[in-house]
Amino acid sequence: MTENTQQQTAPTTELPTQYAPAEVEGPLYERWVERGYFEADAKSEKPPYTIVIPPPNVTGSLHLGHAFEHTLIDALTRRKRMQGYETLWQPGMDHAGIATQNVVERELAKEGKSRHDLGREAFVERVWQWKAESGGQISGQMKRLGDGVAWSRERFTMDEGLSQAVQTIFKKLYDDELIYRAERIINWCPRCLTAISDIEVEYQDDDGELVSIRYGEGEDSLVVATTRAETMLGDTAVAVHPDDERYKHLVGKQIKLPLTDRTIPVVADTHVDPEFGTGAVKVTPAHDPNDFEIGRRHDLPNLAVMDERAVITAHGPFQGLDRLEARSAIVAALRAEGRIVAEKRPYTHSVGHCSRCKTTIEPRLSMQWWVKVGPLAKAAGDAVRDGKVTIHPQEMEKRYFDWVDNLHDWCISRQLWWGHRIPVWYGPNGEVVCVGPDEQPPAGEGWHQDTDVLDTWFSSGLWPFSTLGWPERTESLEKFYPNSVLLTGYDILFFWVARMMMFGLYAMDGTPPFHTIALHGMVRDQNGKKMSKSFGNVVNPLDWMDAYGSDAVRFTLARGANPGVDVPIGEEWVQASSKFANKIWNATRFALMNGATVEGELPDPSEMSATDRWILSRLNKTVAEVDAFYDDYQFSKLSDALYHFAWDEVFDWYVELSKTTFFAGGDGARVSGRVLGEVLDVMLRLLHPVVPFVTETLWTTLTGGESVVIADWPKDSGFRDAAAEQEIVLVQRVVTEVRRFRKEQGLQDAQKVPARLELDGTALAPHEPAIRQILRLQPEGEGFSATASLPVAGATVALDLSGTIDVEAERKRLTKDLAAAEKEKAQANGKLGNEAFLAKAPDNVVEKIRTRLAKADEDIARIQAQLANLPQA
């Protein structure tokens, strides 16, 4: 196995009788931070391993999604640190433009004020004040979880360095004509009063109404259908397909727009599907993206009829009404004029909502800043196609390509005050000047800066290199860029990952921001349901940490983490993980009190028992297995492998099989004590990245080492002993079979039973003391009568059950159970033999009956065997 190169002190076997996470975790974490274990040295000659934290919002607090993701990243970085890498886990927070502005505006509202009462400069100062006092509570919660981040390098997307990076790349993109300003249809939130990008719109099925309205008169009329009747006030045409014979006589004509004094043209456009509805569509270029494109093709006017709060501005009786109020009023007015041809209510359809405040978004024509994503997105796609970047799991590549290959230009301006202000100045004579970070903005009368700020994802898209000092060529940038891996949820593949890919390749001369993109799923409740406040199933991970310890929460999350797959989690699973942590504690404590040690070299295999050689062989296989799973981001499988090795093989088998050796003392106990010490040393190091707190306490106690955080990661020594493994398999078969028989006979685990073990001539003979110890089997003694005989693994175990059970009562019970099982079998056979029943019964019903028959057969065989093994009268 690996040698631990840390300076060691004499180990102590003193451990409290019980593990108390609340007393251990806080002090341990403080010690790790004080000793600088998580810091990264750009001057180090060690190979780098870099990973960034997906920056949580400054308004946020730790939720299960954070805890899940952070656990996996922490496990990766702790292992790499132990493997000898200069490891940087970059922490930081996102300024979260809309969310943060909303929080502070709500505080102002309590004072009866709005941001306009303060003015822009004072409001921004108020937000900074809020951040200093209330923002960033998630940092303390990350420490509770055990996040091994380089705290001295913590960054904020609005700090001075990152702000310079934002201004630099904006200027570079602007000069390369990849940023432009244009009037387009955008997603507008009437509540947040800002544009939002396509990926910030959440779609859900809402109940609305579909109304069919007759435009025009007589033969010069046609019918259009809409779910947004209020937008008809902004119609500037009706469109039909050029090949639709029904409307060819109308193309080019003007028809009357109901409820207004305007006429609008009928235009022919191939975008219209003649098979859908009436084959005619209303065209509202200022309030619909498809209509906007039709309008551009036909040079139609853009008539906006709603303001930024979605209040009707068109002249007439509907002016001043909210859009929903106007919708009802307009339908009523159309109905009164006999213009409503059909109404469908409720009409369920997909409606976009603001992901921040859940308000229904409003498509709106607006002058905004855009990124021309074509060449940037192509580079981001090519980086994966060319193998520069690997997406894991591979099946997620298709989703990535579907997105980057079909990206629309990105609206990056937001009508907010909190954020990176767009570095563009406008002059009195129409001048437009983009200003870089080292340039002075134009001054003088009539010059003013753009009032908008940049989309939050613009600055977070620079995260892998801006946090390392870019645009300066810092030592950290040279050492730690590109990142080794990005581990994040598939749900922000489009929000964040694609942005970082585009900006990283663009800013860093074609070098992608990371080598691997490892995608995980979302945390759901134990029933697989999405966690939501409306469902009442949201869990605060801090509550579980308080109750069961951080290790229990971490292990539960890691054990559920299959690449790209959602993770169900329930409290009972955290309880089970807590029991595992306690098992590690108690078993290690027992081992330490019974001779487990790391002192001295491992004995030669020739001095070891088969049990010793077996556990070392299994240990090395586990090391190899865990390494392979880590390299494939199979957190669930590596956690399972460690769980079953620790609990099943080390604690339930090796420790139990070795107890007689330890109790006997002598050389055998010395050898096994050293082997057990080796096994615990390696096992605790393997477990440490996932359950850091309990393993730190136990490992330092066992070895006297400074900290398992900086211990060497175990290596597979190559030691294998197939013969010893096969030998212990035979022992396990004997123990398992006798345990099963004892349970079937109703014997208590601690109940001692006289037994004769016929093991001579088998590999089992040396293990007789251990087998007897584990199974509570007494020597035969005088008057021994073999009332039950179990042949297993080439040996025979004869048991004397006289006096241990009431044979007649047990026979009656089993006979009754056998009769019930036979009745169940007869009923199932009767139905399956009835052709009329089989012809009518659904497949699932027939399958259930077949399952019942198979179960009855199993029960009959089991009960008959139990009856046969009962002592004879």
Short mmCIF file of C-alpha atoms in Angstrom, two decimals, residues 69-509:
data_model
loop_
_atom_site.label_atom_id
_atom_site.label_comp_id
_atom_site.label_asym_id
_atom_site.label_seq_id
_atom_site.Cartn_x
_atom_site.Cartn_y
_atom_site.Cartn_z
CA GLU A 69 -22.91 19.84 -6.16
CA HIS A 70 -20.45 21.07 -3.54
CA THR A 71 -20.11 17.57 -2.09
CA LEU A 72 -19.09 16.16 -5.46
CA ILE A 73 -16.64 18.98 -6.23
CA ASP A 74 -15.14 18.74 -2.76
CA ALA A 75 -14.67 15.00 -3.16
CA LEU A 76 -12.83 15.53 -6.46
CA THR A 77 -10.54 18.23 -5.11
CA ARG A 78 -9.76 16.48 -1.82
CA ARG A 79 -8.70 13.36 -3.72
CA LYS A 80 -6.55 15.34 -6.15
CA ARG A 81 -4.90 17.19 -3.27
CA MET A 82 -4.03 13.84 -1.70
CA GLN A 83 -2.69 12.67 -5.07
CA GLY A 84 -0.11 15.45 -5.05
CA TYR A 85 -1.76 18.09 -7.26
CA GLU A 86 -1.65 21.81 -6.59
CA THR A 87 -5.39 21.99 -6.17
CA LEU A 88 -7.45 25.14 -6.61
CA TRP A 89 -11.15 25.12 -5.90
CA GLN A 90 -12.08 28.69 -6.77
CA PRO A 91 -14.84 30.20 -4.60
CA GLY A 92 -16.95 33.27 -5.18
CA MET A 93 -20.41 34.73 -5.57
CA ASP A 94 -22.52 36.19 -8.35
CA HIS A 95 -24.03 39.65 -7.94
CA ALA A 96 -27.36 38.30 -9.30
CA GLY A 97 -28.62 41.53 -10.88
CA ILE A 98 -32.38 41.08 -10.93
CA ALA A 99 -32.65 39.01 -7.75
CA THR A 100 -30.51 41.36 -5.67
CA GLN A 101 -32.18 44.51 -6.96
CA ASN A 102 -35.56 42.98 -6.11
CA VAL A 103 -34.46 42.21 -2.55
CA VAL A 104 -33.27 45.76 -1.90
CA GLU A 105 -36.30 47.31 -3.61
CA ARG A 106 -38.56 45.29 -1.31
CA GLU A 107 -36.67 46.67 1.68
CA LEU A 108 -37.12 50.19 0.37
CA ALA A 109 -40.83 49.57 -0.16
CA LYS A 110 -41.17 48.82 3.56
CA GLU A 111 -39.86 52.35 4.13
CA GLY A 112 -42.37 53.74 1.65
CA LYS A 113 -39.66 54.47 -0.92
CA SER A 114 -38.61 53.35 -4.36
CA ARG A 115 -35.18 53.31 -5.97
CA HIS A 116 -36.18 56.41 -7.91
CA ASP A 117 -36.53 58.30 -4.61
CA LEU A 118 -32.87 57.56 -3.90
CA GLY A 119 -31.48 57.97 -7.40
CA ARG A 120 -29.13 55.59 -9.15
CA GLU A 121 -25.90 56.29 -7.26
CA ALA A 122 -27.49 56.17 -3.82
CA PHE A 123 -29.47 53.05 -4.69
CA VAL A 124 -26.35 51.19 -5.84
CA GLU A 125 -24.64 52.25 -2.60
CA ARG A 126 -27.61 50.87 -0.71
CA VAL A 127 -27.19 47.51 -2.49
CA TRP A 128 -23.50 47.40 -1.56
CA GLN A 129 -24.51 48.11 2.02
CA TRP A 130 -27.03 45.26 1.91
CA LYS A 131 -24.34 42.91 0.57
CA ALA A 132 -21.99 43.82 3.39
CA GLU A 133 -24.62 43.25 6.05
CA SER A 134 -26.80 40.44 4.71
CA GLY A 135 -25.35 39.06 1.50
CA GLY A 136 -23.20 36.02 1.28
CA GLN A 137 -24.55 34.01 4.19
CA ILE A 138 -24.00 30.99 1.98
CA SER A 139 -20.24 31.22 2.63
CA GLY A 140 -20.70 30.25 6.27
CA GLN A 141 -23.02 27.44 5.23
CA MET A 142 -20.41 26.14 2.78
CA LYS A 143 -18.01 25.86 5.69
CA ARG A 144 -20.60 23.83 7.59
CA LEU A 145 -20.67 21.40 4.68
CA GLY A 146 -16.87 21.14 4.66
CA ASP A 147 -16.11 22.87 1.33
CA GLY A 148 -12.35 22.87 0.86
CA VAL A 149 -12.19 26.09 -1.17
CA ALA A 150 -9.30 28.56 -1.35
CA TRP A 151 -10.97 31.25 0.75
CA SER A 152 -8.17 33.78 0.26
CA ARG A 153 -9.03 33.81 -3.46
CA GLU A 154 -12.76 34.42 -3.02
CA ARG A 155 -14.16 36.64 -5.78
CA PHE A 156 -17.35 38.56 -6.45
CA THR A 157 -18.60 39.32 -9.96
CA MET A 158 -18.82 43.03 -9.11
CA ASP A 159 -15.39 43.37 -7.49
CA GLU A 160 -12.83 45.65 -9.08
CA GLY A 161 -10.85 42.96 -10.91
CA LEU A 162 -13.84 41.17 -12.38
CA SER A 163 -15.43 44.49 -13.36
CA GLN A 164 -12.27 45.31 -15.31
CA ALA A 165 -12.50 41.94 -17.04
CA VAL A 166 -16.11 42.60 -18.00
CA GLN A 167 -15.29 46.01 -19.48
CA THR A 168 -12.28 44.58 -21.31
CA ILE A 169 -14.17 41.80 -23.05
CA PHE A 170 -17.13 44.07 -23.87
CA LYS A 171 -14.72 46.48 -25.58
CA LYS A 172 -12.98 43.64 -27.41
CA LEU A 173 -16.27 42.16 -28.64
CA TYR A 174 -17.52 45.62 -29.64
CA ASP A 175 -14.37 46.40 -31.61
CA ASP A 176 -14.63 42.99 -33.32
CA GLU A 177 -18.23 43.83 -34.26
CA LEU A 178 -19.56 40.96 -32.16
CA ILE A 179 -21.60 43.32 -29.97
CA TYR A 180 -24.22 45.59 -31.51
CA ARG A 181 -27.31 47.61 -30.56
CA ALA A 182 -30.61 46.97 -32.32
CA GLU A 183 -34.37 47.13 -31.91
CA ARG A 184 -35.72 43.61 -31.63
CA ILE A 185 -38.47 41.66 -29.91
CA ILE A 186 -37.28 40.60 -26.47
CA ASN A 187 -38.76 38.81 -23.47
CA TRP A 188 -39.91 41.52 -21.10
CA CYS A 189 -40.85 41.09 -17.46
CA PRO A 190 -43.49 43.69 -16.47
CA ARG A 191 -42.71 43.01 -12.80
CA CYS A 192 -38.89 43.21 -12.90
CA LEU A 193 -39.11 45.90 -15.62
CA THR A 194 -36.24 44.47 -17.64
CA ALA A 195 -35.46 42.33 -20.61
CA ILE A 196 -34.62 38.72 -19.86
CA SER A 197 -32.95 36.15 -22.10
CA ASP A 198 -34.66 33.13 -23.64
CA ILE A 199 -33.05 30.81 -21.10
CA GLU A 200 -34.45 32.86 -18.22
CA VAL A 201 -38.00 32.16 -19.37
CA GLU A 202 -39.78 29.21 -17.75
CA TYR A 203 -42.62 27.71 -19.73
CA GLN A 204 -45.66 26.10 -18.12
CA ASP A 205 -49.14 25.11 -19.21
CA ASP A 206 -51.64 27.80 -18.22
CA ASP A 207 -55.40 27.94 -18.70
CA GLY A 208 -56.36 30.81 -20.98
CA GLU A 209 -58.84 31.39 -23.79
CA LEU A 210 -58.70 31.04 -27.55
CA VAL A 211 -60.97 33.44 -29.40
CA SER A 212 -61.64 33.48 -33.15
CA ILE A 213 -62.26 37.01 -34.48
CA ARG A 214 -63.71 38.10 -37.86
CA TYR A 215 -61.71 40.89 -39.48
CA GLY A 216 -63.21 42.81 -42.43
CA GLU A 217 -66.69 42.61 -43.98
CA GLY A 218 -68.56 40.20 -46.23
CA GLU A 219 -66.45 38.51 -48.91
CA ASP A 220 -63.54 40.71 -47.85
CA SER A 221 -63.41 39.16 -44.37
CA LEU A 222 -61.39 36.44 -42.75
CA VAL A 223 -61.09 34.89 -39.28
CA VAL A 224 -58.02 34.88 -37.03
CA ALA A 225 -57.57 33.13 -33.68
CA THR A 226 -55.58 34.43 -30.72
CA THR A 227 -54.94 33.83 -27.02
CA ARG A 228 -53.86 37.46 -26.58
CA ALA A 229 -56.79 39.50 -27.84
CA GLU A 230 -55.37 42.69 -26.32
CA THR A 231 -52.54 42.72 -28.87
CA MET A 232 -54.98 43.20 -31.76
CA LEU A 233 -54.82 46.90 -31.01
CA GLY A 234 -51.26 46.73 -32.40
CA ASP A 235 -52.05 44.65 -35.50
CA THR A 236 -50.60 46.10 -38.70
CA ALA A 237 -51.53 43.25 -41.09
CA VAL A 238 -53.14 39.86 -41.52
CA ALA A 239 -50.95 37.20 -43.15
CA VAL A 240 -51.96 34.21 -45.28
CA HIS A 241 -49.93 31.67 -47.24
CA PRO A 242 -49.28 32.78 -50.84
CA ASP A 243 -50.58 29.47 -52.20
CA ASP A 244 -53.81 29.47 -50.18
CA GLU A 245 -56.58 29.75 -52.79
CA ARG A 246 -59.11 30.84 -50.18
CA TYR A 247 -57.45 34.20 -49.66
CA LYS A 248 -55.74 35.02 -52.96
CA HIS A 249 -58.41 37.60 -53.77
CA LEU A 250 -57.61 39.42 -50.52
CA VAL A 251 -53.82 39.63 -50.77
CA GLY A 252 -52.85 43.26 -51.18
CA LYS A 253 -56.23 44.58 -50.06
CA GLN A 254 -56.97 46.65 -46.96
CA ILE A 255 -59.45 45.33 -44.41
CA LYS A 256 -61.03 46.97 -41.38
CA LEU A 257 -59.38 46.26 -38.03
CA PRO A 258 -62.22 45.84 -35.47
CA LEU A 259 -62.56 48.30 -32.56
CA THR A 260 -60.29 50.81 -34.31
CA ASP A 261 -60.53 53.38 -37.07
CA ARG A 262 -57.65 51.73 -38.95
CA THR A 263 -57.45 49.45 -41.98
CA ILE A 264 -54.62 46.96 -42.35
CA PRO A 265 -53.29 45.03 -45.39
CA VAL A 266 -53.52 41.33 -46.10
CA VAL A 267 -50.02 40.05 -46.92
CA ALA A 268 -48.81 36.72 -48.27
CA ASP A 269 -46.03 35.05 -46.28
CA THR A 270 -44.67 31.49 -46.35
CA HIS A 271 -44.36 31.46 -42.57
CA VAL A 272 -48.13 30.94 -42.34
CA ASP A 273 -49.28 27.32 -42.13
CA PRO A 274 -52.44 27.07 -44.29
CA GLU A 275 -53.40 23.80 -42.55
CA PHE A 276 -53.45 25.33 -39.07
CA GLY A 277 -56.66 26.95 -37.89
CA THR A 278 -58.22 29.19 -40.50
CA GLY A 279 -54.92 29.65 -42.34
CA ALA A 280 -54.92 33.38 -41.50
CA VAL A 281 -52.91 35.00 -38.70
CA LYS A 282 -52.96 38.46 -37.19
CA VAL A 283 -49.61 40.25 -37.37
CA THR A 284 -48.49 42.36 -34.41
CA PRO A 285 -44.81 43.15 -35.12
CA ALA A 286 -44.19 45.06 -31.88
CA HIS A 287 -45.47 42.28 -29.62
CA ASP A 288 -44.55 38.92 -31.16
CA PRO A 289 -41.18 37.64 -32.42
CA ASN A 290 -42.58 35.75 -35.42
CA ASP A 291 -44.79 38.71 -36.34
CA PHE A 292 -41.75 40.97 -36.07
CA GLU A 293 -39.97 38.92 -38.74
CA ILE A 294 -43.06 38.99 -40.97
CA GLY A 295 -43.20 42.73 -40.46
CA ARG A 296 -39.56 43.13 -41.53
CA ARG A 297 -40.18 41.13 -44.70
CA HIS A 298 -43.21 43.22 -45.64
CA ASP A 299 -42.04 46.59 -44.33
CA LEU A 300 -44.91 46.81 -41.85
CA PRO A 301 -45.00 49.47 -39.14
CA ASN A 302 -44.25 48.43 -35.54
CA LEU A 303 -47.06 49.68 -33.36
CA ALA A 304 -46.43 49.27 -29.62
CA VAL A 305 -49.65 49.29 -27.59
CA MET A 306 -48.32 48.45 -24.10
CA ASP A 307 -45.88 50.18 -21.79
CA GLU A 308 -43.17 48.55 -19.67
CA ARG A 309 -45.75 47.52 -17.03
CA ALA A 310 -47.96 45.85 -19.66
CA VAL A 311 -50.56 48.62 -19.44
CA ILE A 312 -52.41 49.51 -22.65
CA THR A 313 -51.23 52.77 -24.22
CA ALA A 314 -53.30 52.69 -27.44
CA HIS A 315 -55.81 55.51 -27.68
CA GLY A 316 -59.37 54.55 -27.04
CA PRO A 317 -61.56 53.03 -24.32
CA PHE A 318 -58.92 50.44 -23.33
CA GLN A 319 -56.13 52.89 -22.61
CA GLY A 320 -54.79 52.54 -19.05
CA LEU A 321 -56.03 48.99 -18.55
CA ASP A 322 -53.69 46.22 -17.50
CA ARG A 323 -53.17 43.67 -20.30
CA LEU A 324 -55.37 41.06 -18.61
CA GLU A 325 -58.12 43.57 -17.88
CA ALA A 326 -57.89 44.77 -21.48
CA ARG A 327 -58.11 41.20 -22.77
CA SER A 328 -61.50 40.66 -21.12
CA ALA A 329 -62.77 44.10 -22.11
CA ILE A 330 -61.74 43.70 -25.74
CA VAL A 331 -63.34 40.25 -26.06
CA ALA A 332 -66.55 41.68 -24.58
CA ALA A 333 -66.49 44.59 -27.04
CA LEU A 334 -65.87 42.26 -29.98
CA ARG A 335 -68.70 40.02 -28.83
CA ALA A 336 -71.03 43.01 -28.68
CA GLU A 337 -70.15 43.85 -32.30
CA GLY A 338 -70.73 40.23 -33.40
CA ARG A 339 -67.07 39.79 -34.26
CA ILE A 340 -66.46 36.68 -32.10
CA VAL A 341 -66.85 33.60 -34.27
CA ALA A 342 -65.78 31.03 -31.65
CA GLU A 343 -64.48 30.89 -28.08
CA LYS A 344 -62.64 28.08 -26.36
CA ARG A 345 -62.34 28.41 -22.61
CA PRO A 346 -60.36 27.11 -20.79
CA TYR A 347 -57.70 26.73 -23.43
CA THR A 348 -54.50 25.18 -22.03
CA HIS A 349 -51.35 26.37 -23.72
CA SER A 350 -47.66 26.90 -22.96
CA VAL A 351 -46.95 30.33 -21.49
CA GLY A 352 -43.56 31.87 -20.65
CA HIS A 353 -42.88 33.17 -17.14
CA CYS A 354 -40.02 35.13 -15.65
CA SER A 355 -37.78 32.63 -13.85
CA ARG A 356 -37.11 35.20 -11.08
CA CYS A 357 -40.61 36.41 -10.15
CA LYS A 358 -42.89 34.01 -12.12
CA THR A 359 -44.73 36.88 -13.85
CA THR A 360 -46.01 36.11 -17.35
CA ILE A 361 -43.49 37.59 -19.75
CA GLU A 362 -44.53 39.95 -22.53
CA PRO A 363 -42.81 39.90 -25.95
CA ARG A 364 -41.91 43.54 -26.55
CA LEU A 365 -40.11 45.53 -29.21
CA SER A 366 -37.16 47.22 -27.57
CA MET A 367 -33.79 48.75 -28.30
CA GLN A 368 -31.20 46.46 -26.67
CA TRP A 369 -27.57 45.37 -26.81
CA TRP A 370 -26.83 41.99 -28.40
CA VAL A 371 -23.94 39.57 -28.78
CA LYS A 372 -23.56 38.13 -32.26
CA VAL A 373 -23.13 34.54 -31.15
CA GLY A 374 -22.63 32.84 -34.53
CA PRO A 375 -18.82 32.61 -34.62
CA LEU A 376 -18.58 32.22 -30.83
CA ALA A 377 -21.09 29.38 -30.75
CA LYS A 378 -19.39 27.62 -33.68
CA ALA A 379 -16.09 27.64 -31.76
CA ALA A 380 -17.86 26.29 -28.68
CA GLY A 381 -19.34 23.44 -30.71
CA ASP A 382 -16.09 22.66 -32.53
CA ALA A 383 -14.15 22.44 -29.25
CA VAL A 384 -16.27 19.45 -28.25
CA ARG A 385 -16.38 17.91 -31.72
CA ASP A 386 -12.59 18.17 -32.01
CA GLY A 387 -12.02 16.54 -28.64
CA LYS A 388 -10.55 19.57 -26.89
CA VAL A 389 -13.39 19.32 -24.39
CA THR A 390 -15.09 16.14 -23.22
CA ILE A 391 -18.69 16.11 -22.05
CA HIS A 392 -19.56 13.49 -19.44
CA PRO A 393 -21.76 11.53 -19.70
CA GLN A 394 -21.30 11.40 -23.47
CA GLU A 395 -25.02 11.16 -24.19
CA MET A 396 -25.31 14.79 -23.01
CA GLU A 397 -23.33 15.91 -26.07
CA LYS A 398 -26.46 15.90 -28.22
CA ARG A 399 -28.20 18.39 -25.91
CA TYR A 400 -25.13 20.59 -26.02
CA PHE A 401 -24.92 20.55 -29.81
CA ASP A 402 -28.66 21.09 -30.17
CA TRP A 403 -28.18 24.27 -28.19
CA VAL A 404 -24.92 25.80 -29.47
CA ASP A 405 -25.69 24.93 -33.08
CA ASN A 406 -28.99 26.79 -32.95
CA LEU A 407 -28.18 29.78 -30.74
CA HIS A 408 -29.87 33.07 -31.47
CA ASP A 409 -28.10 36.33 -30.81
CA TRP A 410 -27.92 36.98 -27.08
CA CYS A 411 -29.67 40.01 -25.58
CA ILE A 412 -27.20 41.19 -22.92
CA SER A 413 -28.71 44.50 -21.76
CA ARG A 414 -30.90 44.71 -18.68
CA GLN A 415 -32.98 47.69 -17.54
CA LEU A 416 -31.58 47.60 -14.00
CA TRP A 417 -29.34 49.73 -11.82
CA TRP A 418 -27.46 46.93 -10.04
CA GLY A 419 -24.87 45.32 -12.27
CA HIS A 420 -22.05 46.12 -14.68
CA ARG A 421 -23.12 49.26 -16.48
CA ILE A 422 -22.71 49.10 -20.25
CA PRO A 423 -19.47 51.01 -21.04
CA VAL A 424 -20.91 53.01 -23.93
CA TRP A 425 -21.32 56.81 -24.05
CA TYR A 426 -23.62 58.77 -26.35
CA GLY A 427 -22.79 62.20 -27.61
CA PRO A 428 -24.98 65.25 -28.35
CA ASN A 429 -24.70 64.68 -32.10
CA GLY A 430 -25.43 60.96 -32.17
CA GLU A 431 -21.89 59.83 -31.40
CA VAL A 432 -21.46 56.34 -29.84
CA VAL A 433 -18.20 55.57 -28.01
CA CYS A 434 -17.31 52.26 -26.31
CA VAL A 435 -14.80 52.82 -23.51
CA GLY A 436 -12.23 50.27 -22.35
CA PRO A 437 -11.00 49.96 -18.75
CA ASP A 438 -7.88 52.04 -19.36
CA GLU A 439 -9.64 54.75 -21.36
CA GLN A 440 -11.29 57.94 -20.21
CA PRO A 441 -14.94 58.36 -21.19
CA PRO A 442 -15.80 61.39 -23.30
CA ALA A 443 -16.78 64.44 -21.28
CA GLY A 444 -18.62 67.61 -22.03
CA GLU A 445 -22.13 68.86 -22.45
CA GLY A 446 -24.58 66.36 -23.89
CA TRP A 447 -22.48 63.23 -23.26
CA HIS A 448 -24.06 60.50 -21.14
CA GLN A 449 -23.51 56.82 -20.40
CA ASP A 450 -25.94 54.08 -21.40
CA THR A 451 -28.31 53.48 -18.50
CA ASP A 452 -28.56 49.69 -18.90
CA VAL A 453 -26.47 47.04 -17.16
CA LEU A 454 -25.23 43.71 -18.48
CA ASP A 455 -26.94 40.38 -18.07
CA THR A 456 -25.56 38.56 -15.01
CA TRP A 457 -24.53 35.63 -17.20
CA PHE A 458 -22.20 37.96 -19.12
CA SER A 459 -19.89 38.36 -16.12
CA SER A 460 -20.29 34.78 -14.84
CA GLY A 461 -19.36 33.57 -18.33
CA LEU A 462 -15.86 34.95 -17.69
CA TRP A 463 -15.53 33.14 -14.34
CA PRO A 464 -12.84 30.52 -15.21
CA PHE A 465 -10.30 33.17 -16.24
CA SER A 466 -11.49 36.48 -14.74
CA THR A 467 -11.10 34.98 -11.24
CA LEU A 468 -7.44 34.27 -12.06
CA GLY A 469 -6.62 37.90 -12.89
CA TRP A 470 -7.41 38.18 -16.61
CA PRO A 471 -6.90 40.40 -18.60
CA GLU A 472 -3.54 40.51 -16.82
CA ARG A 473 -1.28 37.53 -17.54
CA THR A 474 -0.93 36.62 -13.89
CA GLU A 475 0.97 33.69 -12.41
CA SER A 476 -2.35 32.22 -11.35
CA LEU A 477 -3.74 32.43 -14.88
CA GLU A 478 -0.65 30.74 -16.30
CA LYS A 479 -0.76 28.01 -13.64
CA PHE A 480 -4.45 27.27 -13.23
CA TYR A 481 -6.05 27.96 -16.64
CA PRO A 482 -7.68 26.05 -18.19
CA ASN A 483 -9.74 24.39 -15.47
CA SER A 484 -9.35 20.64 -15.22
CA VAL A 485 -13.06 19.98 -15.01
CA LEU A 486 -16.33 21.82 -14.71
CA LEU A 487 -18.80 19.92 -12.58
CA THR A 488 -22.29 21.38 -12.79
CA GLY A 489 -25.95 20.56 -13.31
CA TYR A 490 -27.28 19.73 -16.75
CA ASP A 491 -30.00 22.33 -16.08
CA ILE A 492 -27.50 25.19 -16.55
CA LEU A 493 -25.72 23.64 -19.52
CA PHE A 494 -27.25 26.43 -21.62
CA PHE A 495 -27.26 29.24 -19.06
CA TRP A 496 -23.67 29.07 -17.96
CA VAL A 497 -21.62 26.35 -19.61
CA ALA A 498 -22.16 27.53 -23.17
CA ARG A 499 -21.40 31.14 -22.13
CA MET A 500 -18.10 30.11 -20.54
CA MET A 501 -17.16 28.05 -23.56
CA MET A 502 -17.81 30.94 -25.95
CA PHE A 503 -16.00 33.55 -23.87
CA GLY A 504 -13.12 31.30 -22.82
CA LEU A 505 -12.26 30.29 -26.37
CA TYR A 506 -12.61 33.90 -27.54
CA ALA A 507 -10.60 35.59 -24.78
CA MET A 508 -7.93 32.91 -24.28
CA ASP A 509 -6.74 32.47 -27.87
#
